[in-house]
mmCIF file of C-alpha atoms and ligand atoms in Angstrom:
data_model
loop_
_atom_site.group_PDB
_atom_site.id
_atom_site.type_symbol
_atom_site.label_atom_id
_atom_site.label_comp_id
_atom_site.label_asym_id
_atom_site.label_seq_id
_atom_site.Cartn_x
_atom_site.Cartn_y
_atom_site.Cartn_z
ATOM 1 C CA UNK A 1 23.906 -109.901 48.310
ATOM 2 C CA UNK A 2 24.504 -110.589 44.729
ATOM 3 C CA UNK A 3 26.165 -108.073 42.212
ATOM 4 C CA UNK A 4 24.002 -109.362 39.029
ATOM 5 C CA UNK A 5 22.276 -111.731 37.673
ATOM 6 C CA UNK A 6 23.814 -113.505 34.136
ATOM 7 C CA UNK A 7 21.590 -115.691 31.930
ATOM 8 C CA UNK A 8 23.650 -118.842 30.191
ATOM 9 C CA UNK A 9 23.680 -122.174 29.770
ATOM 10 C CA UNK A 10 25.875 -124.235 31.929
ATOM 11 C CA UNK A 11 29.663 -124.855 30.944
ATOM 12 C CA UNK A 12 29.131 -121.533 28.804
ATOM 13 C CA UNK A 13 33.117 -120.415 28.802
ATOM 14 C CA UNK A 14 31.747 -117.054 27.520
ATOM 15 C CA UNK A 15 30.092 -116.857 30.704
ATOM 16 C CA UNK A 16 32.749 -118.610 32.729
ATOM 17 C CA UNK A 17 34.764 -115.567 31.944
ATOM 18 C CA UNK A 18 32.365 -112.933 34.281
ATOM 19 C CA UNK A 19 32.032 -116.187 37.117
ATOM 20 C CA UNK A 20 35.926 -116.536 37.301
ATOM 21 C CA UNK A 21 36.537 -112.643 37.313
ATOM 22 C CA UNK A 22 33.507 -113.091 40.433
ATOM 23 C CA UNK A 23 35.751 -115.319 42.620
ATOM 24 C CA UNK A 24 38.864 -113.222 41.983
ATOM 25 C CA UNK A 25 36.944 -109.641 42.503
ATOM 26 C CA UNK A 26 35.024 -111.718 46.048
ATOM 27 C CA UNK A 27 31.213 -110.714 44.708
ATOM 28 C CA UNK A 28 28.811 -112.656 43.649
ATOM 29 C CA UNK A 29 26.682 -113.665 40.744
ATOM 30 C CA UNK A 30 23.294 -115.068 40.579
ATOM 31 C CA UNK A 31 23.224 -117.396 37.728
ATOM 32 C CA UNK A 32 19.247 -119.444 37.355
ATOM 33 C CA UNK A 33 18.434 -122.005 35.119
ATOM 34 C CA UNK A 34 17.645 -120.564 31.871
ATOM 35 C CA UNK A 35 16.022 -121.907 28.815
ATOM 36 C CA UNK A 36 18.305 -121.327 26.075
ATOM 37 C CA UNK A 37 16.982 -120.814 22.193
ATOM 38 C CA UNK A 38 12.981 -119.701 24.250
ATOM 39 C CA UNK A 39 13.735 -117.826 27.451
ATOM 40 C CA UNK A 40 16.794 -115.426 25.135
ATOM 41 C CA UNK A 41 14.454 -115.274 22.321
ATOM 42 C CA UNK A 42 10.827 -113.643 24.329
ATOM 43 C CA UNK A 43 10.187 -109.822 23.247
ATOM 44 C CA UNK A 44 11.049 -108.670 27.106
ATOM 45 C CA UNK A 45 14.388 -110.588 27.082
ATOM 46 C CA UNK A 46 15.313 -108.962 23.828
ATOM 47 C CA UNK A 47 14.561 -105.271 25.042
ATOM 48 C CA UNK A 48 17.359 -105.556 27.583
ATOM 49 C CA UNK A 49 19.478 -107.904 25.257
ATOM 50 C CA UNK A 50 19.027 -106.540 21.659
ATOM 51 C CA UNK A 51 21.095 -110.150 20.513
ATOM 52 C CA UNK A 52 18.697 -112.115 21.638
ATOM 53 C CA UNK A 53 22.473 -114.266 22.766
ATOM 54 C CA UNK A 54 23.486 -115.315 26.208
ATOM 55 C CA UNK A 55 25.728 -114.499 28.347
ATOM 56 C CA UNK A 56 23.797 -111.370 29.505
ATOM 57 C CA UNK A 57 23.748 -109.616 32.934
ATOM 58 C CA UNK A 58 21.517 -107.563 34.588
ATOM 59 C CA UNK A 59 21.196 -105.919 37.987
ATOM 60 C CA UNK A 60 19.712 -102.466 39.384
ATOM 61 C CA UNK A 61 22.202 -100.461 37.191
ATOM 62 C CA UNK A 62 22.575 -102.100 33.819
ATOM 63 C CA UNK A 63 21.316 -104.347 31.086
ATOM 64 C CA UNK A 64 24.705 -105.501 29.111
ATOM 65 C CA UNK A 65 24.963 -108.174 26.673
ATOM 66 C CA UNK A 66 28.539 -109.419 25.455
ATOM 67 C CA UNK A 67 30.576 -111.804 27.180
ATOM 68 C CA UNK A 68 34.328 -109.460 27.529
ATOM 69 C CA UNK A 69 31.664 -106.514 28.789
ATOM 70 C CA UNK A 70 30.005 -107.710 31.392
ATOM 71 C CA UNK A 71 33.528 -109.812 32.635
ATOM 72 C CA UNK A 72 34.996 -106.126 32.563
ATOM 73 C CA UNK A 73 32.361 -104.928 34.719
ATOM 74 C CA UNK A 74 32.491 -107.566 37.008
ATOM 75 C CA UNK A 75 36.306 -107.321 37.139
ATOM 76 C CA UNK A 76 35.966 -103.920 38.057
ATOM 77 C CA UNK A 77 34.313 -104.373 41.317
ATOM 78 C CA UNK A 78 36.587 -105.162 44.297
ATOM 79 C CA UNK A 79 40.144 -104.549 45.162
ATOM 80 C CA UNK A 80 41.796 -107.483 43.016
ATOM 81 C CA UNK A 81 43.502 -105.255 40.433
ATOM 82 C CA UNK A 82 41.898 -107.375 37.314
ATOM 83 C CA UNK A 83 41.694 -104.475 35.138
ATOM 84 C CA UNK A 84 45.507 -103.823 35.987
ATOM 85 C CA UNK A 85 47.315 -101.457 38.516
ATOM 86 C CA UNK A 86 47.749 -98.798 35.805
ATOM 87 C CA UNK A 87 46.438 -97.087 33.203
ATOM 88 C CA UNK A 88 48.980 -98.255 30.792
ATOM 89 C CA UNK A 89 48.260 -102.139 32.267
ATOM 90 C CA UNK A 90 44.665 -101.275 31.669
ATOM 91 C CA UNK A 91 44.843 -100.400 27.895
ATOM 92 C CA UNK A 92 47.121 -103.985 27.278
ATOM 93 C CA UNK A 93 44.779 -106.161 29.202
ATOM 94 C CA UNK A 94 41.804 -104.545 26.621
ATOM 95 C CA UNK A 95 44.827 -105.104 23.593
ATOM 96 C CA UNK A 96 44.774 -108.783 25.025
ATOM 97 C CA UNK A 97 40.600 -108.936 24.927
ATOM 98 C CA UNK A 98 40.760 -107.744 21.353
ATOM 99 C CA UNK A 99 43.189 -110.182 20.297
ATOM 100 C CA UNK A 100 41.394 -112.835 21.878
ATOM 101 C CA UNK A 101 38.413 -111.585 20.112
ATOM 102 C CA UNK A 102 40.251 -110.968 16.557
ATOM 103 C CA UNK A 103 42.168 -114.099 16.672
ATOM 104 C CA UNK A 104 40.964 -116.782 18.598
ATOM 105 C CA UNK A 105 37.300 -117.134 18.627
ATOM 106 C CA UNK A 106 36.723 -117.087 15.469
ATOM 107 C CA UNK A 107 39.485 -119.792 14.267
ATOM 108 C CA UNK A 108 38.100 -122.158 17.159
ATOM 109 C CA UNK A 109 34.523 -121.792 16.890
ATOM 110 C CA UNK A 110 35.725 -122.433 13.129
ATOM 111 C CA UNK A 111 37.739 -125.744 14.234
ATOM 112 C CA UNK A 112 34.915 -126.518 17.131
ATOM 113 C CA UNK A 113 31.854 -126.356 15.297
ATOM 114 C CA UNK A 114 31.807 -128.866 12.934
ATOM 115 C CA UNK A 115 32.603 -131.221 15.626
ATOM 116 C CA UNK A 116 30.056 -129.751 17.951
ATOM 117 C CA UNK A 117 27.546 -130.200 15.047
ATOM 118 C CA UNK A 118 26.815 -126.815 15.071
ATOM 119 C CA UNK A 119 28.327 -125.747 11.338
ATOM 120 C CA UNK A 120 29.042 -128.270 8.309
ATOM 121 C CA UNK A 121 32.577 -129.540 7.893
ATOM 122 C CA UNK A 122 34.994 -127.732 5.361
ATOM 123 C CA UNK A 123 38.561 -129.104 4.612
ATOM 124 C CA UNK A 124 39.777 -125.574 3.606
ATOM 125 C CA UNK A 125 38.460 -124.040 6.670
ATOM 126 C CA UNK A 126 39.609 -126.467 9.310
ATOM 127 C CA UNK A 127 43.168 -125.643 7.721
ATOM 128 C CA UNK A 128 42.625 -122.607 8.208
ATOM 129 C CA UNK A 129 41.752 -122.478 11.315
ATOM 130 C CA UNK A 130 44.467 -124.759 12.655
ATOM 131 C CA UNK A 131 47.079 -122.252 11.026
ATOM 132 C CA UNK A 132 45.343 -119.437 12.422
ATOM 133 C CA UNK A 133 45.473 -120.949 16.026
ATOM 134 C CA UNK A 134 49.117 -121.540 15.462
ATOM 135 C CA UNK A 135 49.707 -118.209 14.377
ATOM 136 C CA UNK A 136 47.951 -116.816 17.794
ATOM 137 C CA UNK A 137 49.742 -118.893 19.697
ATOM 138 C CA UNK A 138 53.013 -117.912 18.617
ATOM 139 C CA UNK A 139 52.095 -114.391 19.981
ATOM 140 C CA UNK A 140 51.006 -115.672 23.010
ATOM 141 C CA UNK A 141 53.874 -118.134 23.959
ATOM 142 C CA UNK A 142 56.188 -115.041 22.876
ATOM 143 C CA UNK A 143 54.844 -112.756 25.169
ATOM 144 C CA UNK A 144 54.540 -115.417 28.190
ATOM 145 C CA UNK A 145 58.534 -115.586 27.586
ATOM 146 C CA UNK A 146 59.720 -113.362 30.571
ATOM 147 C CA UNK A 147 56.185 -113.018 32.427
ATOM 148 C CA UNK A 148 53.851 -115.023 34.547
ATOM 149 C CA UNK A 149 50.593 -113.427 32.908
ATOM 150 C CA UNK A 150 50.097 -111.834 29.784
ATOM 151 C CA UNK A 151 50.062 -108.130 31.802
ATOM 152 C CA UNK A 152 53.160 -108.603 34.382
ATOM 153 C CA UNK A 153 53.302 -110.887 37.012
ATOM 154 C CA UNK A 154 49.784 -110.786 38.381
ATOM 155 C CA UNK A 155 46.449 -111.795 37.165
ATOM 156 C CA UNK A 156 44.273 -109.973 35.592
ATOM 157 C CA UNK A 157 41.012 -109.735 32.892
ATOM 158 C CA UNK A 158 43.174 -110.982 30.112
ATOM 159 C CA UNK A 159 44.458 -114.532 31.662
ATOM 160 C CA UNK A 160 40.745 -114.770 32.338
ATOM 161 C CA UNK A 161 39.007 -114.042 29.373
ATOM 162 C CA UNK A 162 41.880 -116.479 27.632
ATOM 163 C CA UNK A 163 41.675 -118.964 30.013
ATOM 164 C CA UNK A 164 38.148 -119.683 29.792
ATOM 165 C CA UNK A 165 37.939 -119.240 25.941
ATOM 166 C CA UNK A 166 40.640 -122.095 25.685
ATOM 167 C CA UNK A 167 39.412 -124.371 27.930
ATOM 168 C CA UNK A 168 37.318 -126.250 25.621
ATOM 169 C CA UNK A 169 39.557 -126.067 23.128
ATOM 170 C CA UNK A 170 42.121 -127.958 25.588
ATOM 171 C CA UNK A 171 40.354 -130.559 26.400
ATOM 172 C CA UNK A 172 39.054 -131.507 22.603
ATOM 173 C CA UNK A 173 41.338 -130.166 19.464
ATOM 174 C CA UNK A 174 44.346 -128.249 21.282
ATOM 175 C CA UNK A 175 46.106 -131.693 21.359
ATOM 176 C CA UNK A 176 50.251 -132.331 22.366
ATOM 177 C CA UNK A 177 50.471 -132.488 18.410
ATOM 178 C CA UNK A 178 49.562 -128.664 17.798
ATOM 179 C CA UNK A 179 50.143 -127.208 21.019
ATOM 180 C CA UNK A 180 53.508 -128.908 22.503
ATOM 181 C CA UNK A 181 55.850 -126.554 21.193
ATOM 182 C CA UNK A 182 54.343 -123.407 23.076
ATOM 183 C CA UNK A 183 56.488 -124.079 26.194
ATOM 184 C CA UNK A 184 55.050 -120.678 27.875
ATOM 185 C CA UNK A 185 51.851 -120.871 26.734
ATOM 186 C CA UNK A 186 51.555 -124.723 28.523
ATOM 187 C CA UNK A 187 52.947 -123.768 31.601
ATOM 188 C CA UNK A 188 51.118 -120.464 31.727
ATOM 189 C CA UNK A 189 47.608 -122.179 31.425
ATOM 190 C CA UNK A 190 48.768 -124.882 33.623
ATOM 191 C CA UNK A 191 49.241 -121.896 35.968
ATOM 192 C CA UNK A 192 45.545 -120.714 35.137
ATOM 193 C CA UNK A 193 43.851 -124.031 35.255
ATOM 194 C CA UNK A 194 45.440 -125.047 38.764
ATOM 195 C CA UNK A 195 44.023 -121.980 40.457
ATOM 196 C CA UNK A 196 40.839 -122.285 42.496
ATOM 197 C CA UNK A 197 39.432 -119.852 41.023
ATOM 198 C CA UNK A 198 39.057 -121.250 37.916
ATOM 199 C CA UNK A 199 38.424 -124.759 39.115
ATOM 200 C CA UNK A 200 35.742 -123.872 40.947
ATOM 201 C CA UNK A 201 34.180 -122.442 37.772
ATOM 202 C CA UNK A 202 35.778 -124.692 35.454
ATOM 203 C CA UNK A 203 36.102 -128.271 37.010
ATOM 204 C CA UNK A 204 39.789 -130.125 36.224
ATOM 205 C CA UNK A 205 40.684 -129.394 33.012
ATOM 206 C CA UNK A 206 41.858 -132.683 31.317
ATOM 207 C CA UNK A 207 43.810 -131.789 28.560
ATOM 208 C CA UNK A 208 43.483 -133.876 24.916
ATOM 209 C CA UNK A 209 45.800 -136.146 24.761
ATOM 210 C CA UNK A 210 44.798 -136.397 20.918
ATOM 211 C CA UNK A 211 43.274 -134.228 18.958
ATOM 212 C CA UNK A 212 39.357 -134.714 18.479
ATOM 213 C CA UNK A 213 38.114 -135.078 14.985
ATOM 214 C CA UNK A 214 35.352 -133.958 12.832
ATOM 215 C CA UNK A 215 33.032 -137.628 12.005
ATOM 216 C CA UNK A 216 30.328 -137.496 9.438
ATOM 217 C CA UNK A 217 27.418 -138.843 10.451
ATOM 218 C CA UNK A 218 26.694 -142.711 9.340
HETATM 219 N N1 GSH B 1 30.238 -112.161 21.104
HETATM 220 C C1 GSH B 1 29.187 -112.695 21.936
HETATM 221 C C2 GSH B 1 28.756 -114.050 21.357
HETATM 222 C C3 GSH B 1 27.585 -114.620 22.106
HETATM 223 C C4 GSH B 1 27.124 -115.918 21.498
HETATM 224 O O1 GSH B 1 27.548 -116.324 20.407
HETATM 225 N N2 GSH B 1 26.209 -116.579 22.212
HETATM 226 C C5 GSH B 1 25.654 -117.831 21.737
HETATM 227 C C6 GSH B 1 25.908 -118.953 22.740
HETATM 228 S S1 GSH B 1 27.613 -119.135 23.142
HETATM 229 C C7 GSH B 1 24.131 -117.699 21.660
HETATM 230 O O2 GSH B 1 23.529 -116.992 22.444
HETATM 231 N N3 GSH B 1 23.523 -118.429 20.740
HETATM 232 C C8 GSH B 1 22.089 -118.475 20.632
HETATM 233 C C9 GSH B 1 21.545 -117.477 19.660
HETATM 234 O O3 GSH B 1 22.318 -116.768 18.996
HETATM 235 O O4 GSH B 1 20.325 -117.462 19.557
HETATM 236 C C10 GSH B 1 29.711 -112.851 23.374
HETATM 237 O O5 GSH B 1 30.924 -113.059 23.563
HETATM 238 O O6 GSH B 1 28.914 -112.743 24.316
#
């Protein structure tokens, strides 16, 4: 039996965060084709998903939209500890999800985008961005110093959630050039990437060996 169903497109990584958090926590998720930009934007779809985004889940008990919510309530379920043992490891993998949030989405989707063709190009604010990812990363690779994962030596929510949001970035932008210096950080996602878990959701992840750059159209 299924524990949900979430709407996406494929290779979502916002949604990648709730399938990954499925094959540690053993349940699983039914996830249909869906028809991204009509099937997100119909009245009923938007009464259960006030966004009008994707991911979304659903199943007899809740509606939730938000891609850290429902890969919290899908960590919940089952005995693998992804929300952490303890209370206390409980409030710093949420710490992590908010940094994630406040530091790292933004600043990529900022360096992504443009690429992506999603947002026009802006000198300044590729700078930016690239400093910004720097400056997150040199909180990360100082906290991955004396630990395995970001909350002790077991997995939980947080190596998830920051797994999957870096993937893309790793095999596009986050080239040797800006990331080589964050020893811990590379051979903590190494860690990540290697696991089944996120290769079954994931595929290989083939890291950039240079960094991809923003062409104008000819
Ligand atoms: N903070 C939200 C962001 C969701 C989001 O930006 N979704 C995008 C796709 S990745 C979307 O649905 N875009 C289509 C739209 O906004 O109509 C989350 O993490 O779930």
């Amino acid at each position: 039996m299924t524990f949900g169903t979430v709407y996406t497109f494929p290779q979502n990584p916002r949604a990648a965060k709730a399938a990954i958090a499925a094959k540690y926590a053993g349940v699983e998720l039914s996830i249909p084709q869906f028809d991204i930009g009509t099937e997100n934007k119909t009245p009923e779809y938007i009464a259960k998903f006030p966004t009008g985004q994707v991911p979304a889940f659903e199943n007899d008990k809740t509606n939730l939209f938000e891609s850290n919510a429902i890969a919290f309530y899908v960590a919940s379920q089952g005995d693998a500890k992804l929300l952490g043992a303890t209370k206390e490891c409980t409030a710093e993998v949420l710490q992590w999800l908010f940094f994630i949030s406040n530091r790292i989405d933004g600043p990529l989707a900022q360096w992504l985008y443009p690429i992506l063709g999603f947002v026009p190009y802006n000198k300044g604010a590729y700078h930016k961005a690239v400093n910004d990812i720097k400056g997150a990363f040199t909180v990360l690779n100082a906290a991955l110093l004396h630990k395995t994962y970001l909350v002790g030596e077991s997995i939980t929510l947080a190596d998830i959630v920051l797994g999957a949001t870096l993937s893309v970035g790793f095999t596009t932008v986050l080239a040797p050039e800006h990331v080589g210096s964050y020893k811990n950080l590379m051979r903590y996602v190494k860690t990540l990437y290697a696991q089944p878990q996120f290769k079954d959701v994931l595929g290989e992840i083939v890291f950039a060996t240079s960094e991809k750059k923003y062409a104008p159209p000819s």
